[in-house]
Amino acid sequence: MAGEDQRAEVAVKATVKAKRMRPRGASERSGGGWRDPLSVGERPQAPWHPLPLSELLILVGAVSTVFGLDRLQHGGISNGGPALFAGIAAVLIGTIEVTLREHLSGYRSHTLILTLLPLIVFHSAVILIVASLTTVPKALNVGLLLVDVALGTVLFRLLRAPYLDARRERRFARRR
């Protein structure tokens, strides 16, 4: 009987020691798998949760993009253009949805990506509009770069604040 008590006591001490050695935030059922150190908690679920709509949109968009590129090589822009542009749009919509959901829930920061996307659209639109009217002067690119930096700074700060609030909320909810 005394031997069983000693073995049980050793097992309890080993369990307590293992719990103390476990990194903070690791779950008991982690199984030794890789976990992203920058994320907090579980990935946020989409409102249409059982259906992986964003992932399917990215997959269909990728297939459509490859199909459009193939048709573009063989038949020109009128043959492959619509499939190419539809595929790129589908991939962008699916990716932006996942990125925005993770960012606004505080799961993982995507501030830089979400800042650069509107800047790319703005810069491209200005260049295309000016190019349709006249030749693009090199000074316009320098001026646009300054506008891009100012606009990017404002967007970065506006997008970072909700992420930090949601991140704080997630960490607080985990400690309860």
mmCIF file of C-alpha atoms in Angstrom:
data_model
loop_
_atom_site.group_PDB
_atom_site.id
_atom_site.type_symbol
_atom_site.label_atom_id
_atom_site.label_comp_id
_atom_site.label_asym_id
_atom_site.label_seq_id
_atom_site.Cartn_x
_atom_site.Cartn_y
_atom_site.Cartn_z
ATOM 1 C CA MET A 1 0.000 0.000 0.000
ATOM 2 C CA ALA A 2 2.803 2.406 0.852
ATOM 3 C CA GLY A 3 4.437 1.812 -2.536
ATOM 4 C CA GLU A 4 1.212 2.733 -4.350
ATOM 5 C CA ASP A 5 0.890 5.944 -2.324
ATOM 6 C CA GLN A 6 4.461 6.896 -3.199
ATOM 7 C CA ARG A 7 3.877 6.233 -6.917
ATOM 8 C CA ALA A 8 0.669 8.281 -6.857
ATOM 9 C CA GLU A 9 2.486 11.145 -5.091
ATOM 10 C CA VAL A 10 5.331 11.050 -7.658
ATOM 11 C CA ALA A 11 2.780 11.091 -10.513
ATOM 12 C CA VAL A 12 0.991 14.117 -9.000
ATOM 13 C CA LYS A 13 4.294 15.981 -8.562
ATOM 14 C CA ALA A 14 5.269 15.218 -12.168
ATOM 15 C CA THR A 15 1.920 16.529 -13.423
ATOM 16 C CA VAL A 16 2.246 19.740 -11.386
ATOM 17 C CA LYS A 17 5.813 20.220 -12.622
ATOM 18 C CA ALA A 18 4.737 19.660 -16.246
ATOM 19 C CA LYS A 19 1.974 22.268 -15.874
ATOM 20 C CA ARG A 20 4.466 24.777 -14.466
ATOM 21 C CA MET A 21 6.899 24.099 -17.337
ATOM 22 C CA ARG A 22 4.213 24.589 -20.014
ATOM 23 C CA PRO A 23 4.438 27.958 -21.790
ATOM 24 C CA ARG A 24 1.834 30.514 -20.778
ATOM 25 C CA GLY A 25 -1.277 30.266 -22.951
ATOM 26 C CA ALA A 26 -0.698 26.667 -24.068
ATOM 27 C CA SER A 27 -3.721 24.445 -23.671
ATOM 28 C CA GLU A 28 -3.638 21.050 -22.012
ATOM 29 C CA ARG A 29 -4.688 19.325 -25.242
ATOM 30 C CA SER A 30 -2.208 21.129 -27.476
ATOM 31 C CA GLY A 31 -0.578 17.847 -28.504
ATOM 32 C CA GLY A 32 2.713 19.552 -29.273
ATOM 33 C CA GLY A 33 1.419 21.018 -32.557
ATOM 34 C CA TRP A 34 2.688 24.295 -33.963
ATOM 35 C CA ARG A 35 0.832 27.363 -32.787
ATOM 36 C CA ASP A 36 1.285 30.851 -34.189
ATOM 37 C CA PRO A 37 2.823 32.951 -31.390
ATOM 38 C CA LEU A 38 1.267 36.148 -32.774
ATOM 39 C CA SER A 39 -2.329 34.930 -32.579
ATOM 40 C CA VAL A 40 -4.504 34.973 -29.486
ATOM 41 C CA GLY A 41 -7.176 32.347 -28.947
ATOM 42 C CA GLU A 42 -9.068 30.605 -31.697
ATOM 43 C CA ARG A 43 -9.454 31.890 -35.263
ATOM 44 C CA PRO A 44 -12.733 33.835 -35.564
ATOM 45 C CA GLN A 45 -15.547 32.021 -37.323
ATOM 46 C CA ALA A 46 -17.364 33.528 -40.275
ATOM 47 C CA PRO A 47 -21.083 34.300 -39.960
ATOM 48 C CA TRP A 48 -21.703 31.449 -42.455
ATOM 49 C CA HIS A 49 -19.465 29.128 -40.366
ATOM 50 C CA PRO A 50 -20.140 25.600 -41.558
ATOM 51 C CA LEU A 51 -19.671 26.686 -45.189
ATOM 52 C CA PRO A 52 -16.069 27.730 -46.021
ATOM 53 C CA LEU A 53 -17.295 30.452 -48.386
ATOM 54 C CA SER A 54 -14.164 32.626 -48.374
ATOM 55 C CA GLU A 55 -11.883 29.661 -48.924
ATOM 56 C CA LEU A 56 -14.061 28.396 -51.776
ATOM 57 C CA LEU A 57 -14.060 31.879 -53.301
ATOM 58 C CA ILE A 58 -10.253 31.955 -53.179
ATOM 59 C CA LEU A 59 -10.043 28.481 -54.756
ATOM 60 C CA VAL A 60 -12.513 29.265 -57.553
ATOM 61 C CA GLY A 61 -10.763 32.584 -58.153
ATOM 62 C CA ALA A 62 -7.370 30.911 -58.410
ATOM 63 C CA VAL A 63 -8.684 28.345 -60.895
ATOM 64 C CA SER A 64 -10.381 31.091 -62.905
ATOM 65 C CA THR A 65 -7.192 33.167 -62.908
ATOM 66 C CA VAL A 66 -5.141 30.255 -64.253
ATOM 67 C CA PHE A 67 -7.824 29.538 -66.869
ATOM 68 C CA GLY A 68 -7.918 33.223 -67.870
ATOM 69 C CA LEU A 69 -4.130 33.393 -68.165
ATOM 70 C CA ASP A 70 -4.122 30.287 -70.357
ATOM 71 C CA ARG A 71 -6.859 31.683 -72.611
ATOM 72 C CA LEU A 72 -5.076 35.044 -72.688
ATOM 73 C CA GLN A 73 -1.965 33.421 -74.166
ATOM 74 C CA HIS A 74 -3.885 31.659 -76.907
ATOM 75 C CA GLY A 75 -6.638 34.081 -77.849
ATOM 76 C CA GLY A 76 -5.842 37.561 -76.586
ATOM 77 C CA ILE A 77 -7.524 39.853 -74.082
ATOM 78 C CA SER A 78 -11.029 39.320 -75.453
ATOM 79 C CA ASN A 79 -10.759 35.562 -74.894
ATOM 80 C CA GLY A 80 -9.140 35.324 -71.457
ATOM 81 C CA GLY A 81 -9.635 38.802 -70.013
ATOM 82 C CA PRO A 82 -13.040 38.343 -68.356
ATOM 83 C CA ALA A 83 -12.038 35.068 -66.652
ATOM 84 C CA LEU A 84 -8.735 36.582 -65.529
ATOM 85 C CA PHE A 85 -10.314 39.697 -64.028
ATOM 86 C CA ALA A 86 -13.146 37.708 -62.406
ATOM 87 C CA GLY A 87 -10.608 35.297 -60.894
ATOM 88 C CA ILE A 88 -8.441 38.078 -59.496
ATOM 89 C CA ALA A 89 -11.536 39.811 -58.065
ATOM 90 C CA ALA A 90 -12.733 36.569 -56.419
ATOM 91 C CA VAL A 91 -9.332 35.917 -54.829
ATOM 92 C CA LEU A 92 -9.180 39.519 -53.592
ATOM 93 C CA ILE A 93 -12.673 39.436 -52.082
ATOM 94 C CA GLY A 94 -12.070 36.135 -50.279
ATOM 95 C CA THR A 95 -8.664 37.187 -48.999
ATOM 96 C CA ILE A 96 -9.814 40.612 -47.825
ATOM 97 C CA GLU A 97 -12.784 39.054 -46.003
ATOM 98 C CA VAL A 98 -10.600 36.626 -44.032
ATOM 99 C CA THR A 99 -7.973 39.291 -43.368
ATOM 100 C CA LEU A 100 -10.500 41.855 -42.168
ATOM 101 C CA ARG A 101 -12.312 39.312 -39.956
ATOM 102 C CA GLU A 102 -9.061 38.207 -38.274
ATOM 103 C CA HIS A 103 -7.900 41.799 -37.861
ATOM 104 C CA LEU A 104 -11.103 43.255 -36.388
ATOM 105 C CA SER A 105 -11.535 40.332 -33.981
ATOM 106 C CA GLY A 106 -8.030 40.839 -32.560
ATOM 107 C CA TYR A 107 -6.861 37.390 -33.622
ATOM 108 C CA ARG A 108 -3.941 38.571 -35.763
ATOM 109 C CA SER A 109 -2.838 41.976 -37.014
ATOM 110 C CA HIS A 110 -3.163 42.652 -40.748
ATOM 111 C CA THR A 111 -2.812 46.418 -40.456
ATOM 112 C CA LEU A 112 -0.168 46.789 -43.135
ATOM 113 C CA ILE A 113 -2.060 44.753 -45.741
ATOM 114 C CA LEU A 114 -5.307 46.581 -45.030
ATOM 115 C CA THR A 115 -3.473 49.915 -45.266
ATOM 116 C CA LEU A 116 -1.715 49.149 -48.542
ATOM 117 C CA LEU A 117 -4.767 47.914 -50.471
ATOM 118 C CA PRO A 118 -6.592 51.284 -50.599
ATOM 119 C CA LEU A 119 -3.290 53.026 -51.332
ATOM 120 C CA ILE A 120 -2.656 50.762 -54.323
ATOM 121 C CA VAL A 121 -6.170 51.393 -55.639
ATOM 122 C CA PHE A 122 -5.855 55.174 -55.138
ATOM 123 C CA HIS A 123 -2.407 55.424 -56.725
ATOM 124 C CA SER A 124 -3.389 53.232 -59.683
ATOM 125 C CA ALA A 125 -6.618 55.150 -60.293
ATOM 126 C CA VAL A 126 -4.844 58.524 -60.328
ATOM 127 C CA ILE A 127 -2.147 57.269 -62.702
ATOM 128 C CA LEU A 128 -4.715 55.663 -65.043
ATOM 129 C CA ILE A 129 -6.877 58.802 -65.111
ATOM 130 C CA VAL A 130 -3.907 61.066 -65.814
ATOM 131 C CA ALA A 131 -2.516 58.623 -68.397
ATOM 132 C CA SER A 132 -5.819 58.613 -70.248
ATOM 133 C CA LEU A 133 -5.700 62.409 -70.555
ATOM 134 C CA THR A 134 -2.002 63.074 -71.170
ATOM 135 C CA THR A 135 1.469 61.592 -70.675
ATOM 136 C CA VAL A 136 2.285 60.989 -67.038
ATOM 137 C CA PRO A 137 4.945 63.421 -65.799
ATOM 138 C CA LYS A 138 7.597 62.016 -63.439
ATOM 139 C CA ALA A 139 6.850 64.780 -60.934
ATOM 140 C CA LEU A 140 3.360 63.310 -60.500
ATOM 141 C CA ASN A 141 4.873 60.094 -59.094
ATOM 142 C CA VAL A 142 6.887 62.060 -56.529
ATOM 143 C CA GLY A 143 3.829 64.060 -55.516
ATOM 144 C CA LEU A 144 1.717 60.923 -55.305
ATOM 145 C CA LEU A 145 4.360 59.250 -53.170
ATOM 146 C CA LEU A 146 4.051 62.057 -50.617
ATOM 147 C CA VAL A 147 0.246 61.759 -50.676
ATOM 148 C CA ASP A 148 0.559 57.963 -50.318
ATOM 149 C CA VAL A 149 2.782 58.310 -47.249
ATOM 150 C CA ALA A 150 0.420 60.790 -45.576
ATOM 151 C CA LEU A 151 -2.688 58.771 -46.417
ATOM 152 C CA GLY A 152 -0.969 55.532 -45.382
ATOM 153 C CA THR A 153 -0.036 56.983 -42.003
ATOM 154 C CA VAL A 154 -3.622 58.046 -41.330
ATOM 155 C CA LEU A 155 -5.040 54.700 -42.493
ATOM 156 C CA PHE A 156 -2.497 52.737 -40.453
ATOM 157 C CA ARG A 157 -3.467 54.566 -37.260
ATOM 158 C CA LEU A 158 -7.181 54.233 -37.983
ATOM 159 C CA LEU A 159 -6.861 50.490 -38.602
ATOM 160 C CA ARG A 160 -4.472 49.768 -35.729
ATOM 161 C CA ALA A 161 -6.712 51.163 -32.971
ATOM 162 C CA PRO A 162 -9.648 48.706 -33.404
ATOM 163 C CA TYR A 163 -7.217 45.798 -33.616
ATOM 164 C CA LEU A 164 -5.511 46.754 -30.356
ATOM 165 C CA ASP A 165 -8.891 47.164 -28.616
ATOM 166 C CA ALA A 166 -10.104 43.764 -29.827
ATOM 167 C CA ARG A 167 -6.765 42.170 -28.899
ATOM 168 C CA ARG A 168 -6.991 43.576 -25.359
ATOM 169 C CA GLU A 169 -10.544 42.275 -25.084
ATOM 170 C CA ARG A 170 -9.485 38.782 -26.228
ATOM 171 C CA ARG A 171 -6.669 38.610 -23.709
ATOM 172 C CA PHE A 172 -8.907 39.835 -20.918
ATOM 173 C CA ALA A 173 -11.552 37.227 -21.809
ATOM 174 C CA ARG A 174 -8.922 34.443 -21.694
ATOM 175 C CA ARG A 175 -7.791 35.399 -18.174
ATOM 176 C CA ARG A 176 -11.252 35.120 -16.627
#
